[in-house]
Tab-separated table of C-alpha atoms in Angstrom:
chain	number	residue	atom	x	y	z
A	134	UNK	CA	19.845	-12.012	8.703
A	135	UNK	CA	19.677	-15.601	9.982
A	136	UNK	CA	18.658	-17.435	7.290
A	137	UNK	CA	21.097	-15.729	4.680
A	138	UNK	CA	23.225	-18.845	4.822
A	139	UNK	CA	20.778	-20.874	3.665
A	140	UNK	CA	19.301	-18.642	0.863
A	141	UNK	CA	21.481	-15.276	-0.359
A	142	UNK	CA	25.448	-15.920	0.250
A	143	UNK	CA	24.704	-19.352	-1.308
A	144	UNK	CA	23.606	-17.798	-4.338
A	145	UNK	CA	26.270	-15.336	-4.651
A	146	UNK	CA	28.466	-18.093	-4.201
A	147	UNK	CA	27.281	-19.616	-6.943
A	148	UNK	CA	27.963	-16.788	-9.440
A	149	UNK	CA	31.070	-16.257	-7.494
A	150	UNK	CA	31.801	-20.294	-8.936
A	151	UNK	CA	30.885	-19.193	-11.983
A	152	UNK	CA	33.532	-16.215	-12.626
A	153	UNK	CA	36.065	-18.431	-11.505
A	154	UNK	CA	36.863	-16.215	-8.419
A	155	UNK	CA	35.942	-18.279	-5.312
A	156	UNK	CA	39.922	-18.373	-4.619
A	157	UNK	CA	39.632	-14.632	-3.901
A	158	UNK	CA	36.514	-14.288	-0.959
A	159	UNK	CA	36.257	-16.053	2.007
A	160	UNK	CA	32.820	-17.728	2.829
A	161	UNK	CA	31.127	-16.709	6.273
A	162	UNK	CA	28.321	-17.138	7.754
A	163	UNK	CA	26.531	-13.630	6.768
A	164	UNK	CA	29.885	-12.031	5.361
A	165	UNK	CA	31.943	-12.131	2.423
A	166	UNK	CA	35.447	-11.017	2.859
A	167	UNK	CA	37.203	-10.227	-0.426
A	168	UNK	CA	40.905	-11.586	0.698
A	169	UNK	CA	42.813	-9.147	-0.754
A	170	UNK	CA	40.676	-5.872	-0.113
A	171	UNK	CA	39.659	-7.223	3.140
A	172	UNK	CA	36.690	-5.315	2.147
A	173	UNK	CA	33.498	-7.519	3.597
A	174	UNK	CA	30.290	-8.254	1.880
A	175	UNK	CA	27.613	-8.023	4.303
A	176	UNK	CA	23.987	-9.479	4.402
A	177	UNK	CA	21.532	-7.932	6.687
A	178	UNK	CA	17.558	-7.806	7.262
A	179	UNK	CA	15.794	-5.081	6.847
A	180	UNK	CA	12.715	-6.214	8.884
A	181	UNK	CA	12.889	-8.792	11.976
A	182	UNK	CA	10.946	-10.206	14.579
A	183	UNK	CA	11.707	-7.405	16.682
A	184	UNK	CA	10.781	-4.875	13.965
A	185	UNK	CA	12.540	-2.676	11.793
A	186	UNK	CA	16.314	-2.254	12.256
A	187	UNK	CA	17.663	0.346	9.370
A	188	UNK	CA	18.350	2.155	12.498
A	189	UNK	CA	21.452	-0.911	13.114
A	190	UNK	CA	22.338	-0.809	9.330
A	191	UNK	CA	22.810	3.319	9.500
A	192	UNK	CA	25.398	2.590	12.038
A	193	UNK	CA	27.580	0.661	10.069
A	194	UNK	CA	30.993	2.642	9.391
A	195	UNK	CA	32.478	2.639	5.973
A	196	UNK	CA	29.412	1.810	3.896
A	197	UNK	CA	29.804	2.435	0.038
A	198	UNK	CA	27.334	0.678	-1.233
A	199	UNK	CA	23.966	-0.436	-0.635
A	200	UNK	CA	22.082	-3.577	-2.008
A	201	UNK	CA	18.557	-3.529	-1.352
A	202	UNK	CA	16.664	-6.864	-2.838
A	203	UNK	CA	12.587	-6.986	-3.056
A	204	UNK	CA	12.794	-3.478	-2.325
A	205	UNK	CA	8.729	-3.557	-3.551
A	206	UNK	CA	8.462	-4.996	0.714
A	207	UNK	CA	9.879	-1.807	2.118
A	208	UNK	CA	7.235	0.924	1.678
A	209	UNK	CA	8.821	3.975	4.272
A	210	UNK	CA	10.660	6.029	2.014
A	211	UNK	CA	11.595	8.150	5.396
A	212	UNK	CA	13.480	4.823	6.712
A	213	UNK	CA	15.126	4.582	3.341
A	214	UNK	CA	16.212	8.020	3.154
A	215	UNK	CA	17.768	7.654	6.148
A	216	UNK	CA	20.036	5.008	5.354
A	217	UNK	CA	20.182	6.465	2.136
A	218	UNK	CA	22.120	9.375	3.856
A	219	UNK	CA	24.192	7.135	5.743
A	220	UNK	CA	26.089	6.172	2.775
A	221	UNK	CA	28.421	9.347	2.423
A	222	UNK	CA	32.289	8.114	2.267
A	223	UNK	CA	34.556	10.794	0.515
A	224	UNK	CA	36.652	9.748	-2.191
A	225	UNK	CA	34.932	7.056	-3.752
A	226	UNK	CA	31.636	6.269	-5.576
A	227	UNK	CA	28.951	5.406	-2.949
A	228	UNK	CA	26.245	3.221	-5.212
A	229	UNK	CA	22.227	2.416	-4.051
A	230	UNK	CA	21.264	-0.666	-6.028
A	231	UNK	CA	17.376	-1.348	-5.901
A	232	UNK	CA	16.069	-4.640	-6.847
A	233	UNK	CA	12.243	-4.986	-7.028
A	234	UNK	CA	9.303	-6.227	-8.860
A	235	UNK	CA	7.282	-3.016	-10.024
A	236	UNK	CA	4.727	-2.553	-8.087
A	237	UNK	CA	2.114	0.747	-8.428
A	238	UNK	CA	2.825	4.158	-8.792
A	239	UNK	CA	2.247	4.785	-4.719
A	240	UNK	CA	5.712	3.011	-4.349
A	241	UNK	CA	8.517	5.869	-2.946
A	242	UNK	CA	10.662	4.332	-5.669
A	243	UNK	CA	8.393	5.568	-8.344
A	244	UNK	CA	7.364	8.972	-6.729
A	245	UNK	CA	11.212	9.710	-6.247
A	246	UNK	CA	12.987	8.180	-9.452
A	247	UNK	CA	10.238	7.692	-12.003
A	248	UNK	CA	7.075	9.645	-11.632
A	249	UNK	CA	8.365	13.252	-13.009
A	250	UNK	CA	11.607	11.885	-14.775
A	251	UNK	CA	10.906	8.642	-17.325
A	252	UNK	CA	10.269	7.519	-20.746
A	253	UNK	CA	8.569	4.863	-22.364
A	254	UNK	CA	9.841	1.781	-23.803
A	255	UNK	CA	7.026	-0.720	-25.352
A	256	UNK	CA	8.081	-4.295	-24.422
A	257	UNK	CA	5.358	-6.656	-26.214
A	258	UNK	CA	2.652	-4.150	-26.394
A	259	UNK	CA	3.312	-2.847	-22.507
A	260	UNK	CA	4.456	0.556	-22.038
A	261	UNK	CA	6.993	0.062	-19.183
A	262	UNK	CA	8.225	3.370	-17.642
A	263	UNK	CA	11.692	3.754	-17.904
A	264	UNK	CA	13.622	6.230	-15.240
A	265	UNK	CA	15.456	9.195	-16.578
A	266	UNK	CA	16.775	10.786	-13.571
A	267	UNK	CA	20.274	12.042	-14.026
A	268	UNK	CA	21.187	10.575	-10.997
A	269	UNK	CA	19.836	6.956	-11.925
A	270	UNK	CA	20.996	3.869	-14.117
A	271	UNK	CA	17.313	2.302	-14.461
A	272	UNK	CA	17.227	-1.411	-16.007
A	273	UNK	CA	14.793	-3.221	-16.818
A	274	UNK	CA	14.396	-6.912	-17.565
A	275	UNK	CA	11.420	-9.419	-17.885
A	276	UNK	CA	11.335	-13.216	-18.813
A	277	UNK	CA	11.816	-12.066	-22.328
A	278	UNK	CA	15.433	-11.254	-21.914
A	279	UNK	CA	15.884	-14.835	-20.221
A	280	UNK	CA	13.913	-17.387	-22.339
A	281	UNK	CA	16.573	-19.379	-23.565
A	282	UNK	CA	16.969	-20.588	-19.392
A	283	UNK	CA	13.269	-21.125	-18.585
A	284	UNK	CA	10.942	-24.100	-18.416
A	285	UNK	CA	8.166	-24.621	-21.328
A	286	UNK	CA	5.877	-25.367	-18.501
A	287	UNK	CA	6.933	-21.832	-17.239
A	288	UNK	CA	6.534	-20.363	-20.773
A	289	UNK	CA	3.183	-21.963	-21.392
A	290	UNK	CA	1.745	-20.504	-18.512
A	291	UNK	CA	2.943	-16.937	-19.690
A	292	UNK	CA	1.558	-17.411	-22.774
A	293	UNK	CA	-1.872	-18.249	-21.013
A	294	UNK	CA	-1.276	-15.319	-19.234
A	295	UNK	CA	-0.786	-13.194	-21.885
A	296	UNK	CA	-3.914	-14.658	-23.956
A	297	UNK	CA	-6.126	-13.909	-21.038
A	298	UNK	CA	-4.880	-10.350	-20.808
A	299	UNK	CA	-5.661	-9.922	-24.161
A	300	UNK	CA	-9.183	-10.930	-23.705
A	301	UNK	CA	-9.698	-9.047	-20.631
A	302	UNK	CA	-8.495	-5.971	-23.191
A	303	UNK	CA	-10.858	-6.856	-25.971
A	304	UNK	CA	-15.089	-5.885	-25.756
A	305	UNK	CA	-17.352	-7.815	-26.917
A	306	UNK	CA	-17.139	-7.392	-30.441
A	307	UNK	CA	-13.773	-7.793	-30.636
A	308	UNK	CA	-12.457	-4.715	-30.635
A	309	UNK	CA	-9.115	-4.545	-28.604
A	310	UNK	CA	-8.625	-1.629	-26.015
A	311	UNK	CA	-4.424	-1.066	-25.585
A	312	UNK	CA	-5.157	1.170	-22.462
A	313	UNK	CA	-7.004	-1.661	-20.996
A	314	UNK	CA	-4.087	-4.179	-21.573
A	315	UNK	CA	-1.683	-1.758	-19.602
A	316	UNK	CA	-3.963	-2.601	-16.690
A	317	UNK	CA	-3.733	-6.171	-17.160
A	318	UNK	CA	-1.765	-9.154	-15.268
A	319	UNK	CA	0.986	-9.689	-18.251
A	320	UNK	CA	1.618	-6.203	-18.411
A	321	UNK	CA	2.303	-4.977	-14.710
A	322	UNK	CA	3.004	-8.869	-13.059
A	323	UNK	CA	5.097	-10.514	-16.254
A	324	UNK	CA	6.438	-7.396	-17.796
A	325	UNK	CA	6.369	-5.419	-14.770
A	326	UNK	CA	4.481	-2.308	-16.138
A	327	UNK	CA	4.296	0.543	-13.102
A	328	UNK	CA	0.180	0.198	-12.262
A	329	UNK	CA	-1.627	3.086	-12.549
A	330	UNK	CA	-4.489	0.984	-10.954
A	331	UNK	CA	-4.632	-2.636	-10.672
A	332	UNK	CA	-6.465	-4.950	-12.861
A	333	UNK	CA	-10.321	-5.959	-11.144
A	334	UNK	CA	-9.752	-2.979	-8.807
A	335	UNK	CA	-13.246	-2.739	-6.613
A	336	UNK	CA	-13.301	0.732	-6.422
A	337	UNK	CA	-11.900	2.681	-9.863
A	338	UNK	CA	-12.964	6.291	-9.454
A	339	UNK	CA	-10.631	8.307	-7.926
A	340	UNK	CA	-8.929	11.648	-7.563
A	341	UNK	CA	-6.800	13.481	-5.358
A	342	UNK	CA	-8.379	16.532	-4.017
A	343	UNK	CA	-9.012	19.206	-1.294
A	344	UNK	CA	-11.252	17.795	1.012
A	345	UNK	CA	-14.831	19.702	0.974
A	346	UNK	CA	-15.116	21.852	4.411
A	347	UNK	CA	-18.798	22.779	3.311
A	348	UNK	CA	-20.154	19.240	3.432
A	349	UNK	CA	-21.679	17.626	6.473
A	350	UNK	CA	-18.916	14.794	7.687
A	351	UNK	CA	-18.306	12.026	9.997
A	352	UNK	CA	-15.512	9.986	11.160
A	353	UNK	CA	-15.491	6.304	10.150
A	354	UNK	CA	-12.546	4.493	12.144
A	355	UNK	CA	-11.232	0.309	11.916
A	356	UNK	CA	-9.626	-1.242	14.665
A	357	UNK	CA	-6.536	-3.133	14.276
A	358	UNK	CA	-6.669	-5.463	17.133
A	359	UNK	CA	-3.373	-7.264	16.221
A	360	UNK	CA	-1.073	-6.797	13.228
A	361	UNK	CA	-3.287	-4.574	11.470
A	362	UNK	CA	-3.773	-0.972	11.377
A	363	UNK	CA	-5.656	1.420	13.596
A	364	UNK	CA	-7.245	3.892	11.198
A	365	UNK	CA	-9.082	7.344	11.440
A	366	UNK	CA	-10.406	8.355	8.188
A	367	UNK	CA	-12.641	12.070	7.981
A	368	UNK	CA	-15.735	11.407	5.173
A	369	UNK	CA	-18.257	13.949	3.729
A	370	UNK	CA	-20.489	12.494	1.085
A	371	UNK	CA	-21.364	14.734	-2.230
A	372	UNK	CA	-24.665	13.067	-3.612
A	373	UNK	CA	-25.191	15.538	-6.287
A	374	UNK	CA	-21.534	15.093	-7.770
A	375	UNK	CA	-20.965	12.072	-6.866
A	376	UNK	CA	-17.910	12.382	-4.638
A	377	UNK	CA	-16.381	10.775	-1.644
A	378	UNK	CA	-14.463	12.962	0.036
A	379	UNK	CA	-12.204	11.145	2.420
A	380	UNK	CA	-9.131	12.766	4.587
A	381	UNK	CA	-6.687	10.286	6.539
A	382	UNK	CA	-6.512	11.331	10.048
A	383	UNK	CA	-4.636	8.560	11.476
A	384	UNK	CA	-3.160	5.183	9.955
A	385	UNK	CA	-0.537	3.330	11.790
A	386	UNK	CA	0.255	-0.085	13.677
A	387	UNK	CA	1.182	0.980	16.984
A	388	UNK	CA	-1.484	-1.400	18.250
A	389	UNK	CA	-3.720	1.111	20.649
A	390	UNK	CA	-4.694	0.103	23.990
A	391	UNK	CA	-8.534	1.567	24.947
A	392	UNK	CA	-7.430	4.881	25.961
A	393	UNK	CA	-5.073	5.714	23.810
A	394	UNK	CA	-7.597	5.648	21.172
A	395	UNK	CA	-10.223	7.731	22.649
A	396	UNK	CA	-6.794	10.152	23.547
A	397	UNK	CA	-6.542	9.809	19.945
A	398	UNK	CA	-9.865	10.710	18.454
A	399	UNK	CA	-10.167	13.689	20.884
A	400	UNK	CA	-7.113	14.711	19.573
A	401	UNK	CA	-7.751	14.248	15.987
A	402	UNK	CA	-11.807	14.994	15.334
A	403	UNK	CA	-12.310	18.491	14.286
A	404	UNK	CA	-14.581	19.489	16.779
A	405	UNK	CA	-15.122	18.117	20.358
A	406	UNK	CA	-19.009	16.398	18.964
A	407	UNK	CA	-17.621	15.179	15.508
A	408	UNK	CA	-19.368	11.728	15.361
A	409	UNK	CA	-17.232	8.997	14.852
A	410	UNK	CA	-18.612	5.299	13.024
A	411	UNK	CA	-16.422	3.019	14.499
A	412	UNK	CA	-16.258	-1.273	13.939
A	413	UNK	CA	-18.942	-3.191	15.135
A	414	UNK	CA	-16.943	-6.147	15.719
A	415	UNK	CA	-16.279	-5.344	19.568
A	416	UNK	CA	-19.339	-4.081	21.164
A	417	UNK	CA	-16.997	-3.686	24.482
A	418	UNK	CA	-14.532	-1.877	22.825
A	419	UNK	CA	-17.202	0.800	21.284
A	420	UNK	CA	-18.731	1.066	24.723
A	421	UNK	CA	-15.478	1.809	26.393
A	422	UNK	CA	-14.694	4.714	23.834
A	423	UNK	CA	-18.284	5.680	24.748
A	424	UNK	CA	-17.690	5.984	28.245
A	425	UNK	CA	-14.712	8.147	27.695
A	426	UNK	CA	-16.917	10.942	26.090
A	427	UNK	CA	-16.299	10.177	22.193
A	428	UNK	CA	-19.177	10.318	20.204
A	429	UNK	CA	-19.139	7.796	18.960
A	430	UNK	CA	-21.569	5.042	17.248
A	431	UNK	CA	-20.976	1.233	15.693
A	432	UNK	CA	-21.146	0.864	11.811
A	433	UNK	CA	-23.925	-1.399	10.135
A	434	UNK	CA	-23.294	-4.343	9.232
A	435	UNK	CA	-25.927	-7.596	7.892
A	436	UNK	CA	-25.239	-10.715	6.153
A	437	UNK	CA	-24.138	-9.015	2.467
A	438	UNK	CA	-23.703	-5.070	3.152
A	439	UNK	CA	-19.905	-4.632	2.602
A	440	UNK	CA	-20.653	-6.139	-0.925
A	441	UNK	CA	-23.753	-3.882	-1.383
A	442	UNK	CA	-21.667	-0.567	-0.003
A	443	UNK	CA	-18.857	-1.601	-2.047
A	444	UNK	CA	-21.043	-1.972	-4.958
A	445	UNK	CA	-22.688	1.701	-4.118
A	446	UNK	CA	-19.429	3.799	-3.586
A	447	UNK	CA	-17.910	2.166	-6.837
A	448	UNK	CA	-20.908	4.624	-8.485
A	449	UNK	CA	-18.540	7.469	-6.933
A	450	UNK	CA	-15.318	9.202	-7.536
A	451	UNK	CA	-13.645	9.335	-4.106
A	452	UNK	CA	-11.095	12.219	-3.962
A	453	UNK	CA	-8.647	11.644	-1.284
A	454	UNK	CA	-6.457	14.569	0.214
A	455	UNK	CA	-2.637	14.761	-0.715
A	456	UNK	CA	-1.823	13.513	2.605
A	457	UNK	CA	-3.747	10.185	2.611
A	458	UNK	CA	-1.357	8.092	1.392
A	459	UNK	CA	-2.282	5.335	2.731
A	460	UNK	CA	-5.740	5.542	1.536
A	461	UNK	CA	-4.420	6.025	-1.962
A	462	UNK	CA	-2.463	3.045	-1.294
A	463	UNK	CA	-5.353	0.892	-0.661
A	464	UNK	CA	-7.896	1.940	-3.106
A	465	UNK	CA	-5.075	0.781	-5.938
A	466	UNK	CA	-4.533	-2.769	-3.967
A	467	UNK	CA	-8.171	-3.823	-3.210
A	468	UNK	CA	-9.332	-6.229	-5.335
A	469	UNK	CA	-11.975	-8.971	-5.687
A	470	UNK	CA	-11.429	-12.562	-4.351
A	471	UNK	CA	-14.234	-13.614	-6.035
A	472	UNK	CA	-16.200	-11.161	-7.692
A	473	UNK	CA	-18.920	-13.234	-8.896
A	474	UNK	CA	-19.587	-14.338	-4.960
A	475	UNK	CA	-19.025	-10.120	-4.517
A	476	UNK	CA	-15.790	-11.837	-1.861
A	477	UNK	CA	-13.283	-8.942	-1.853
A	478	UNK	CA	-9.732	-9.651	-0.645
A	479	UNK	CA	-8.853	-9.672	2.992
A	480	UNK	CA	-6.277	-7.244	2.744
A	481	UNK	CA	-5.476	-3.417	1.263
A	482	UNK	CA	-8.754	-2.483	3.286
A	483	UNK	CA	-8.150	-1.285	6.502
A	484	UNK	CA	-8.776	2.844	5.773
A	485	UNK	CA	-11.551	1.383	2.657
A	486	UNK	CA	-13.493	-0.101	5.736
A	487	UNK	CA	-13.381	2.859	7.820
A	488	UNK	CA	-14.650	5.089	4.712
A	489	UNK	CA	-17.665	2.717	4.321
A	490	UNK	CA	-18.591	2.521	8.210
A	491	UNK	CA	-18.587	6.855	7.322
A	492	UNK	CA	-20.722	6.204	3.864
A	493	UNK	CA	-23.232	3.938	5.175
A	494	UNK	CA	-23.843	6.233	7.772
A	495	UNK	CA	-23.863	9.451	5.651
A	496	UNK	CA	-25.891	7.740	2.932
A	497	UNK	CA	-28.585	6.264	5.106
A	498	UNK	CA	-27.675	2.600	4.038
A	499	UNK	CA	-27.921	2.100	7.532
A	500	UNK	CA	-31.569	2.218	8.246
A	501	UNK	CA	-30.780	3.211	12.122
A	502	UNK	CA	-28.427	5.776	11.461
A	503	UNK	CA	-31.000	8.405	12.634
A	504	UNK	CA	-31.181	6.466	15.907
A	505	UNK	CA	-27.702	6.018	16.479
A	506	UNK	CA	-27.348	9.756	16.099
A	507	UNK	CA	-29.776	10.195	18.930
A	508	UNK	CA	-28.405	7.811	21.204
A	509	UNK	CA	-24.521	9.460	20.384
A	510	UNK	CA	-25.399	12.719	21.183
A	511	UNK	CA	-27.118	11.821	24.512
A	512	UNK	CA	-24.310	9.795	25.613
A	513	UNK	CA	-22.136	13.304	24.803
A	514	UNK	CA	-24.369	14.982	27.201
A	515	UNK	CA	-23.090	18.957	26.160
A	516	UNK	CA	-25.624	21.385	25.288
A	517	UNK	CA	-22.681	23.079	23.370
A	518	UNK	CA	-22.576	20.107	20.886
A	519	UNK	CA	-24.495	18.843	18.110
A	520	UNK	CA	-23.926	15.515	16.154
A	521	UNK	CA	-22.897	16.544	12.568
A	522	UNK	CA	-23.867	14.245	9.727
């Protein structure tokens, strides 16, 4: 980690100054060699330039414990578990220590340590789940348990915080909701509540489910073009219940040349005429697919329809499959810029925009869907395929 000279060893320096101990480690530049254990403290990146590398830490021979700070960044619990397992010596206590900012319940760290094994402890009105795996020392601190250190600008601004919280909890004739409040800034950013959902979430109605085989269904798919995903997302549209039904085919950054995405939708559609809605945002691209016998048609889009489709599947509950993690993911991230303006963020939305492309399609809010359909389907050119809708 190149930059842990300048940020982490001289903090642990610090508190090394402060014990009174700095007679007994040796300073490097990203180790810390305890002179009388010769045991080394070392400081490592998870993520580089060049990627992930817990494939280098793994490798490391007499690990015994692991540190692992801002652990909300580092999402693959199968990269973790793997490093996780690398830490075996006999003899002696091998220790994971995970520091992190809650995040939502999505997180591996929740699923694994806190989801089926917890209690509740109410810190100012939040209810803050509190891990009671027999295998895990869970503790838990906020601003409270440091107030005595911190700024009154700092404190002010909590208290702001809070106030607004409150109001966000209360209706309008005054009557305050506590299960609104444990959706609220103060409770999962300041006291670092788990979120169930977070607060001004665009689209709060949903479920996991079995996706519905009997419904008619399309593909949408969003492209990632540079550092975002590549996403295949199955849709089938229940008017009369209300439902979304949305299964995650394919979500991953291996940035996909031409081919290898129509290799992958061939690969991954149901059946060989299953339309896919693709991104409108490269004609070329869509015509390329086209050409390699995908059926395949570009999603609508006109000044103001993601807010209006946004605004129309917020009507439904969308049930997601128990695979689609990533979907689930997203639909507890994506939140409004600017709601009043109907902005929603620029992030957390790469599988949400492939869903719409699907429901604006399926739902007819494209007013040339039926024409699109047409044009896919001669483009397929099999008599043994029909478009499915």
């Amino acid at each position: 980690m190149s930059s842990a000279a300048d940020s982490v060893i001289p903090e642990f320096q610090e508190k090394i100054d402060l014990e009174g101990t700095s007679d007994f480690f040796e300073i490097k530049k990203n180790n810390i060699i305890n002179k009388f254990s010769k045991v080394p403290i070392m400081f490592r990146g998870i993520k580089t330039g060049s990627g992930n590398q817990t494939a280098k830490l793994k490798s490391i021979q007499g690990l015994t414990t692991f540190v692992g700070d801002e652990m909300e960044e580092w999402t693959d619990f199968d990269s973790y578990e793997k490093l996780m397992l690398s830490i075996r010596q006999k003899g002696i206590q091998n220790r994971i220590i995970l520091i992190m900012n809650p995040t939502d319940d999505s997180h591996f760290v929740y699923e694994q340590y806190i989801k089926d094994t917890h209690k509740i402890v109410t810190i100012d009105g939040v209810d803050v789940q509190i891990s009671t795996h027999p295998n895990v020392l869970h503790i838990h601190t906020s601003y409270l348990d440091n107030v005595e250190n911190l700024s009154d600008n700092f404190l002010e601004r909590i208290e702001q915080i809070k106030q607004e919280s409150i109001a966000q909890a209360t209706d309008a004739k005054g009557v305050f909701d506590r299960s609104k409040f444990q959706m609220t800034k103060y409770a999962n950013v300041v006291i670092g509540r788990w979120a169930d959902i977070k607060e001004g979430v665009i689209l709060p109605k949903t479920m996991e489910g079995d996706f519905n085989e009997y419904l008619p269904y399309c593909y949408g798919q969003d492209y990632g073009f540079s550092v975002d995903p590549d996403t295949l997302i199955r849709v089938a549209v229940d008017r009369k219940k209300m439902l979304i039904h949305v299964d995650e085919e394919y979500y991953d950054t291996k940035h996909l040349g031409t081919n290898d995405i129509i290799e992958l939708n061939k690969s991954r559609i149901k059946l060989p005429n299953d339309l896919v809605v693709g991104d409108s945002a490269e004609d070329r691209l869509i015509a390329d697919i086209k050409k390699g016998k995908v059926n395949i048609v570009e999603c609508w889009k006109a000044p103001g329809s993601v807010n209006a489709s946004l605004l129309k599947m917020a009507d439904y509950t969308i049930v997601y499959t128990p695979r689609s993690r990533n979907v689930r993911t997203e639909l507890k991230n994506y939140i409004w810029n600017d709601k009043k303006a109907g902005i929603p963020i620029d992030k957390w939305n790469h599988s949400i925009d492939a869903i719409r492309y699907a429901f604006d399609f399926l739902t007819k809010n494209d007013p040339h869907a039926k024409q699109k359909t047409k044009r896919a389907a001669q483009a397929v050119r099999s008599p043994k395929r029909r478009v499915r809708r």
